[in-house]
Coordinates of C-alpha atoms and ligand atoms in Angstrom, one line a residue:
M1 CA 0.3 0.0 -0.1
D2 CA 1.6 3.2 -1.2
V3 CA 1.0 6.8 0.4
F4 CA -2.4 8.4 -0.6
F5 CA -2.9 11.9 -1.8
C6 CA -6.7 12.7 -1.4
N7 CA -8.9 15.3 -0.9
A8 CA -10.7 16.2 2.0
A9 CA -13.6 14.4 1.8
C10 CA -11.8 11.5 0.6
V11 CA -9.8 12.2 4.3
A12 CA -12.6 12.0 6.1
L13 CA -14.2 8.6 4.0
L14 CA -10.7 7.1 5.6
Q15 CA -11.5 8.3 9.3
R16 CA -14.5 6.8 9.1
E17 CA -14.0 3.8 7.9
E18 CA -11.1 4.0 10.5
K19 CA -8.9 1.5 8.6
F20 CA -6.5 4.7 8.7
D21 CA -4.8 5.5 12.1
T22 CA -5.3 9.6 12.0
S23 CA -3.1 10.5 14.0
V24 CA -0.7 9.9 11.4
L25 CA -2.8 11.9 8.5
I26 CA -0.4 14.2 6.6
V27 CA -2.0 16.6 5.3
G28 CA 0.0 19.7 4.0
K29 CA -0.4 23.2 5.1
G30 CA 2.2 24.6 2.4
K31 CA 1.0 26.0 -0.6
H32 CA 2.5 22.7 -2.1
M33 CA 0.3 20.4 -0.4
Q34 CA -3.1 22.5 -0.7
N35 CA -6.0 19.6 -1.4
H36 CA -3.3 16.8 -0.9
T37 CA -3.5 14.4 1.9
S38 CA -1.1 11.5 2.3
A39 CA -2.8 8.9 5.1
V40 CA -0.3 6.0 6.2
P41 CA -2.6 2.6 6.8
R42 CA -2.5 1.8 10.3
N43 CA 0.6 -0.2 12.0
Q44 CA 2.6 0.5 9.5
A45 CA 6.0 1.9 9.3
P46 CA 6.4 3.9 6.4
A47 CA 10.3 4.3 6.6
K48 CA 10.9 0.9 5.9
K49 CA 10.0 1.3 2.4
S50 CA 12.7 3.2 1.8
G51 CA 14.9 -0.5 2.0
E52 CA 17.9 -1.4 3.9
F53 CA 21.5 -0.7 4.3
L54 CA 24.2 -3.0 5.8
I55 CA 26.6 -1.0 7.7
G56 CA 30.1 -2.9 8.2
D57 CA 29.0 -6.7 8.5
D58 CA 25.9 -6.5 10.4
L59 CA 24.1 -3.4 11.3
R60 CA 21.0 -3.3 8.9
V61 CA 19.1 -0.2 9.0
T62 CA 16.3 1.0 7.1
R63 CA 17.7 3.7 4.3
L64 CA 15.6 6.4 5.6
G65 CA 17.3 7.8 8.7
F66 CA 16.7 10.9 11.2
G67 CA 19.2 13.6 11.9
A68 CA 19.0 15.0 15.6
M69 CA 21.2 18.1 14.7
R70 CA 17.6 20.4 15.2
I71 CA 16.2 19.5 17.8
T72 CA 18.5 22.0 19.7
G73 CA 18.9 25.7 20.5
D74 CA 19.2 28.3 17.7
G75 CA 23.0 28.0 16.4
I76 CA 22.3 24.1 17.4
W77 CA 23.9 25.9 21.0
G78 CA 21.6 24.9 24.3
E79 CA 18.3 23.8 24.5
P80 CA 15.4 23.3 22.1
A81 CA 13.0 25.8 21.9
G82 CA 10.5 23.0 22.5
R83 CA 12.0 20.0 24.1
A84 CA 8.7 18.2 24.6
E85 CA 8.4 17.9 21.0
A86 CA 11.7 17.0 20.2
V87 CA 11.1 13.5 22.1
R88 CA 8.4 13.3 20.4
V89 CA 9.7 14.0 17.3
L90 CA 12.3 10.9 18.6
R91 CA 9.5 8.6 19.0
R92 CA 7.6 8.9 15.9
A93 CA 10.7 8.9 14.2
V94 CA 10.8 5.1 15.5
E95 CA 7.0 4.3 15.2
L96 CA 7.5 5.0 12.0
G97 CA 10.4 2.4 11.1
I98 CA 13.0 4.8 11.3
N99 CA 16.2 2.6 13.3
F100 CA 19.1 5.2 12.5
I101 CA 19.7 8.1 14.1
D102 CA 22.7 10.4 13.6
T103 CA 23.9 13.3 16.3
A104 CA 27.0 14.2 17.2
D105 CA 28.6 15.1 21.0
S106 CA 28.9 18.9 19.7
Y107 CA 25.2 19.0 18.8
G108 CA 23.8 21.5 21.5
P109 CA 27.1 20.4 22.9
G110 CA 25.6 17.5 24.4
V111 CA 22.1 18.6 24.2
S112 CA 20.9 16.3 20.9
E113 CA 22.7 13.2 22.7
E114 CA 20.8 13.7 26.0
I115 CA 17.9 14.1 24.6
I116 CA 18.0 11.1 22.1
A117 CA 18.3 8.9 25.5
E118 CA 15.8 11.1 27.2
A119 CA 12.9 9.4 24.2
L120 CA 14.1 6.4 23.1
H121 CA 16.5 4.7 26.4
P122 CA 16.1 1.8 26.9
Y123 CA 16.7 1.1 23.5
P124 CA 14.7 -0.6 20.7
N125 CA 16.3 -3.6 19.4
G126 CA 18.0 -2.9 16.2
L127 CA 18.2 1.0 16.8
V128 CA 21.7 2.2 15.8
I129 CA 22.9 5.9 16.8
A130 CA 25.8 7.2 14.8
T131 CA 27.4 10.0 16.9
K132 CA 30.5 12.0 16.2
G133 CA 33.2 13.7 17.9
G134 CA 36.2 16.2 16.6
Y135 CA 34.8 19.5 17.1
V136 CA 35.0 21.9 20.3
R137 CA 31.9 24.6 20.5
P138 CA 33.0 28.1 21.8
G139 CA 29.3 29.5 21.0
P140 CA 26.4 29.5 18.8
N141 CA 27.2 28.5 15.3
Q142 CA 30.8 28.5 15.9
W143 CA 32.6 25.2 14.9
V144 CA 36.3 24.4 15.5
E145 CA 37.7 21.1 14.6
N146 CA 40.2 19.5 17.4
G147 CA 41.6 16.0 16.4
K148 CA 43.6 16.1 19.8
P149 CA 44.0 12.4 20.6
E150 CA 43.2 13.5 24.1
H151 CA 40.1 15.6 23.2
L152 CA 38.7 12.5 21.0
R153 CA 39.3 10.4 23.7
S154 CA 37.2 12.3 25.8
A155 CA 34.7 13.2 23.5
C156 CA 33.6 9.5 22.9
E157 CA 33.6 8.9 26.8
G158 CA 31.0 12.0 26.8
S159 CA 28.7 10.8 23.9
L160 CA 29.3 6.9 25.8
R161 CA 27.4 8.5 29.2
R162 CA 25.1 11.1 27.5
L163 CA 24.0 8.4 24.7
R164 CA 23.9 5.5 28.2
L165 CA 25.6 3.3 25.9
D166 CA 28.7 0.7 26.7
R167 CA 29.2 0.7 22.5
I168 CA 28.5 3.5 19.7
D169 CA 27.1 1.7 16.7
L170 CA 28.8 4.3 14.3
Y171 CA 31.6 6.7 15.3
Q172 CA 32.4 9.4 12.6
L173 CA 35.4 11.6 13.0
H174 CA 33.3 15.0 12.1
R175 CA 36.0 16.4 10.8
I176 CA 39.8 15.1 10.0
D177 CA 41.8 18.2 12.0
P178 CA 44.8 19.4 9.4
K179 CA 46.2 20.4 12.5
V180 CA 47.0 17.2 14.0
P181 CA 48.1 13.7 12.0
A182 CA 45.3 12.0 10.5
E183 CA 47.4 8.6 11.7
D184 CA 47.1 10.4 15.1
Q185 CA 43.2 10.8 15.2
L186 CA 42.4 7.9 13.1
G187 CA 44.8 5.7 15.1
T188 CA 42.8 6.8 18.2
L189 CA 39.7 5.7 17.0
R190 CA 41.3 2.6 16.0
D191 CA 42.3 2.0 19.5
L192 CA 38.8 3.2 21.0
Q193 CA 37.6 -0.1 18.4
A194 CA 39.6 -2.1 19.9
Q195 CA 38.8 -1.3 23.1
G196 CA 35.5 -2.1 22.1
K197 CA 33.7 1.5 22.8
I198 CA 33.3 2.0 19.1
K199 CA 31.9 -0.5 16.8
Y200 CA 32.7 0.9 13.5
I201 CA 33.8 3.8 12.2
G202 CA 32.5 6.5 9.7
L203 CA 34.0 9.5 8.7
S204 CA 32.5 13.2 7.6
E205 CA 33.4 15.6 4.7
V206 CA 36.7 14.2 3.1
S207 CA 37.3 13.9 -0.1
V208 CA 38.0 10.3 -1.8
R209 CA 41.7 11.1 -1.2
Q210 CA 41.0 11.4 2.7
I211 CA 38.8 8.2 2.3
Q212 CA 41.6 5.9 0.9
H213 CA 44.1 7.5 3.0
A214 CA 41.9 6.6 6.2
R215 CA 41.5 2.9 5.2
T216 CA 45.4 2.4 5.3
I217 CA 44.5 3.0 8.6
V218 CA 41.5 1.5 9.9
P219 CA 38.3 0.4 7.9
I220 CA 35.9 3.1 7.4
V221 CA 32.4 1.5 7.0
S222 CA 30.7 4.8 6.1
V223 CA 31.4 8.6 4.9
Q224 CA 29.1 11.6 5.9
N225 CA 29.0 14.6 3.1
R226 CA 27.7 17.5 2.5
Y227 CA 24.8 16.4 -0.8
S228 CA 21.0 16.7 -1.8
V229 CA 19.6 16.7 -5.2
T230 CA 20.8 20.7 -5.6
D231 CA 23.9 20.0 -4.6
R232 CA 26.5 17.7 -6.1
G233 CA 29.7 18.2 -4.6
S234 CA 30.3 14.9 -3.4
E235 CA 29.4 13.1 -6.3
D236 CA 33.1 11.4 -6.8
V237 CA 32.7 10.2 -3.2
L238 CA 29.0 9.2 -3.5
E239 CA 30.9 6.9 -6.6
Y240 CA 33.3 5.6 -4.9
C241 CA 31.0 4.6 -1.4
E242 CA 29.0 3.1 -3.9
K243 CA 31.9 0.9 -5.5
E244 CA 33.8 0.1 -2.1
K245 CA 29.9 -1.0 -1.1
M246 CA 30.3 1.6 1.8
G247 CA 27.2 4.0 3.9
F248 CA 26.6 8.0 1.9
I249 CA 25.6 9.8 4.3
P250 CA 24.3 12.9 2.9
W251 CA 23.6 15.6 5.3
F252 CA 22.0 18.9 4.8
P253 CA 19.6 16.9 2.4
L254 CA 17.0 19.9 2.8
A255 CA 19.3 22.4 2.3
A256 CA 17.9 23.3 5.9
G257 CA 14.4 23.5 4.6
R258 CA 15.2 25.5 1.3
V259 CA 14.4 23.3 -1.1
S260 CA 11.1 22.6 0.9
S261 CA 9.9 26.0 -0.3
S262 CA 6.7 25.2 -2.6
E263 CA 8.6 28.3 -4.7
S264 CA 12.1 26.5 -5.4
P265 CA 12.5 24.7 -9.1
I266 CA 11.8 21.8 -7.2
G267 CA 9.0 23.0 -5.4
R268 CA 7.6 24.1 -8.6
I269 CA 7.8 20.3 -10.1
A270 CA 6.7 18.7 -6.9
A271 CA 3.7 20.7 -7.0
R272 CA 2.3 18.9 -10.5
W273 CA 3.5 15.5 -9.2
K274 CA 1.0 15.8 -6.2
A275 CA 4.3 15.7 -4.1
S276 CA 5.9 18.0 -1.6
P277 CA 9.2 20.0 -2.4
S278 CA 11.3 18.3 0.9
Q279 CA 9.2 14.5 -0.1
L280 CA 10.9 14.8 -3.8
A281 CA 14.2 15.9 -2.7
L282 CA 14.2 13.4 -0.4
A283 CA 12.8 10.3 -3.1
W284 CA 15.5 11.5 -5.4
L285 CA 18.0 10.8 -3.0
L286 CA 16.5 7.8 -2.2
A287 CA 16.4 6.9 -5.9
R288 CA 20.1 8.3 -6.6
S289 CA 22.0 5.4 -5.4
P290 CA 21.2 2.3 -2.8
V291 CA 24.1 3.5 -0.3
I292 CA 22.7 6.4 0.0
L293 CA 21.2 6.9 3.8
P294 CA 19.2 10.4 4.1
I295 CA 19.3 11.7 7.5
P296 CA 16.5 14.7 7.5
G297 CA 15.9 16.8 10.5
T298 CA 13.3 18.5 12.1
S299 CA 12.2 19.6 15.4
R300 CA 8.8 19.0 14.4
V301 CA 6.9 15.7 14.4
E302 CA 4.6 17.2 11.4
H303 CA 7.6 17.9 8.9
L304 CA 8.4 14.3 10.3
E305 CA 5.7 13.0 9.1
E306 CA 5.7 14.7 5.5
N307 CA 9.4 13.8 5.2
V308 CA 8.7 9.7 5.7
A309 CA 5.7 9.5 3.3
A310 CA 9.1 9.7 0.7
A311 CA 9.9 6.8 1.3
E312 CA 6.5 5.8 -0.5
L313 CA 7.0 8.0 -3.7
K314 CA 7.6 6.6 -6.4
V315 CA 8.0 8.7 -9.8
D316 CA 8.8 7.7 -12.8
V317 CA 12.1 7.8 -13.9
N318 CA 11.8 9.8 -17.3
K319 CA 11.0 12.6 -14.9
W320 CA 13.9 12.3 -12.6
Q321 CA 15.7 13.9 -15.5
E322 CA 13.9 16.5 -15.6
L323 CA 14.7 17.0 -12.1
D324 CA 17.9 16.8 -12.6
R325 CA 18.1 19.0 -15.2
M326 CA 15.8 21.6 -12.9
A327 CA 18.1 21.4 -10.1
R328 CA 21.2 21.5 -11.7
A329 CA 19.7 24.6 -13.2
S330 CA 18.9 25.6 -10.0
Ligands
LIG401 N1 28.6 16.5 9.5 C1 28.3 17.1 9.1 O1 29.6 17.8 9.2 C2 26.5 17.6 9.2 C3 26.5 19.1 8.6 C4 25.1 19.5 9.3 C5 24.1 18.2 9.5 N2 24.8 17.3 9.3 C6 23.2 16.1 10.3 O2 22.8 16.3 8.6 C7 21.7 16.0 9.2 C8 20.5 16.9 8.0 O3 21.0 17.7 8.0 P1 20.2 20.0 8.7 O4 19.4 19.6 9.7 O5 21.6 20.4 8.3 O6 19.9 19.9 7.0 P2 18.2 19.2 6.7 O7 18.0 18.3 7.0 O8 18.7 19.5 5.0 O9 17.2 20.8 6.8 C9 16.6 20.5 8.6 C10 16.0 22.1 8.4 O10 15.1 21.9 7.4 C11 13.5 21.7 7.7 N3 12.9 21.0 7.3 C12 13.0 19.6 7.6 N4 11.7 19.2 6.7 C13 10.8 20.7 6.7 C14 9.5 20.3 5.8 N5 8.9 19.3 5.1 N6 9.3 21.3 5.1 C15 9.9 22.8 5.7 N7 11.0 22.6 6.1 C16 11.8 21.5 6.6 C17 14.2 21.9 9.3 O11 13.1 22.8 10.0 P3 11.8 22.3 11.0 O12 12.5 22.0 12.4 O13 11.4 24.0 11.6 O14 11.5 21.5 10.8 C18 15.1 21.9 9.5 O15 15.4 23.2 10.0 C19 21.6 16.9 10.9 O16 20.4 16.7 11.3 C20 22.8 16.5 11.0 O17 22.6 14.6 11.9 C21 26.3 16.2 9.8

């Protein structure tokens, strides 16, 4: 059963028939969603329609994940405006079938990891929490690389404590700090792995050459680079990940909401396809490569539900070419 796009009369009928959980009815409020609603059948986990990916040898995740950077305050600093809503977003994400959550010690700092634990601990079987270390935060919107071994060790300990875990499934080096030899940074993660504190290691914002070099030091299972339908700067890295069967985790998949506007080029195409621009941008990522694991972020249940419905969106491949052309031109 796929997403239904229907008008208000259709929604009323579905609710009367009680075949659908009305709490999961996704009613668009933006211009692009007017007269269109998607209803998710009761007891379904729609995110699962995005398919699965195996991280490393044994972490099987639903491809459409969740990015937990936006459940913090302005400037990714401090408490979110609505902590209770942030907790609801995380619980709803799991209900909808998401089992891959991305975070970092630097989001808040500490706040995102703490809210994840508050919302979801004890964690359901199969939930994979990927976190990162390698940044320090002097203030809102300020990010300073710190790849010194002593910092990475204490960052990892802090994440274990806040997430209430004995071992982190996927630990990503947030940035390779140019001030510290890469061998020292990756060697520290290799030691943490040997101590059983980290299961798998990933990288973030790296070139193909950096991935190749890192792999001479320690096994790497995933790469997290900025990438979206409108931002193809990491195409070569994606192709490398595809060839090497490594997970490619595109951050900024909605360009922080800019592709979500009905006035964007994607918005204009989406309106014709009776989908929201965010859904189309996420469906494009899922269709682009089987190694892509999108992690759209939001602080609102309404946006989460809209985004997850993208997993069920099927679009004629010829129309992707139109989207491709328009996105590249935008
Ligand atoms: N590795 C790195 O260096 C790095 C850097 C940045 C981010 N990340 C990771 O990537 C994840 C995603 O990146 P991101 O949060 O920067 O970008 P994003 O997912 O492209 O955009 C998130 C923003 O879009 C808005 N949004 C989400 N769904 C929407 C919808 N359906 N309609 C309208 N607006 C919507 C959200 O606002 P609302 O809260 O109002 O919904 C939020 O401000 C982060 O959570 C984080 O885990 C990694």
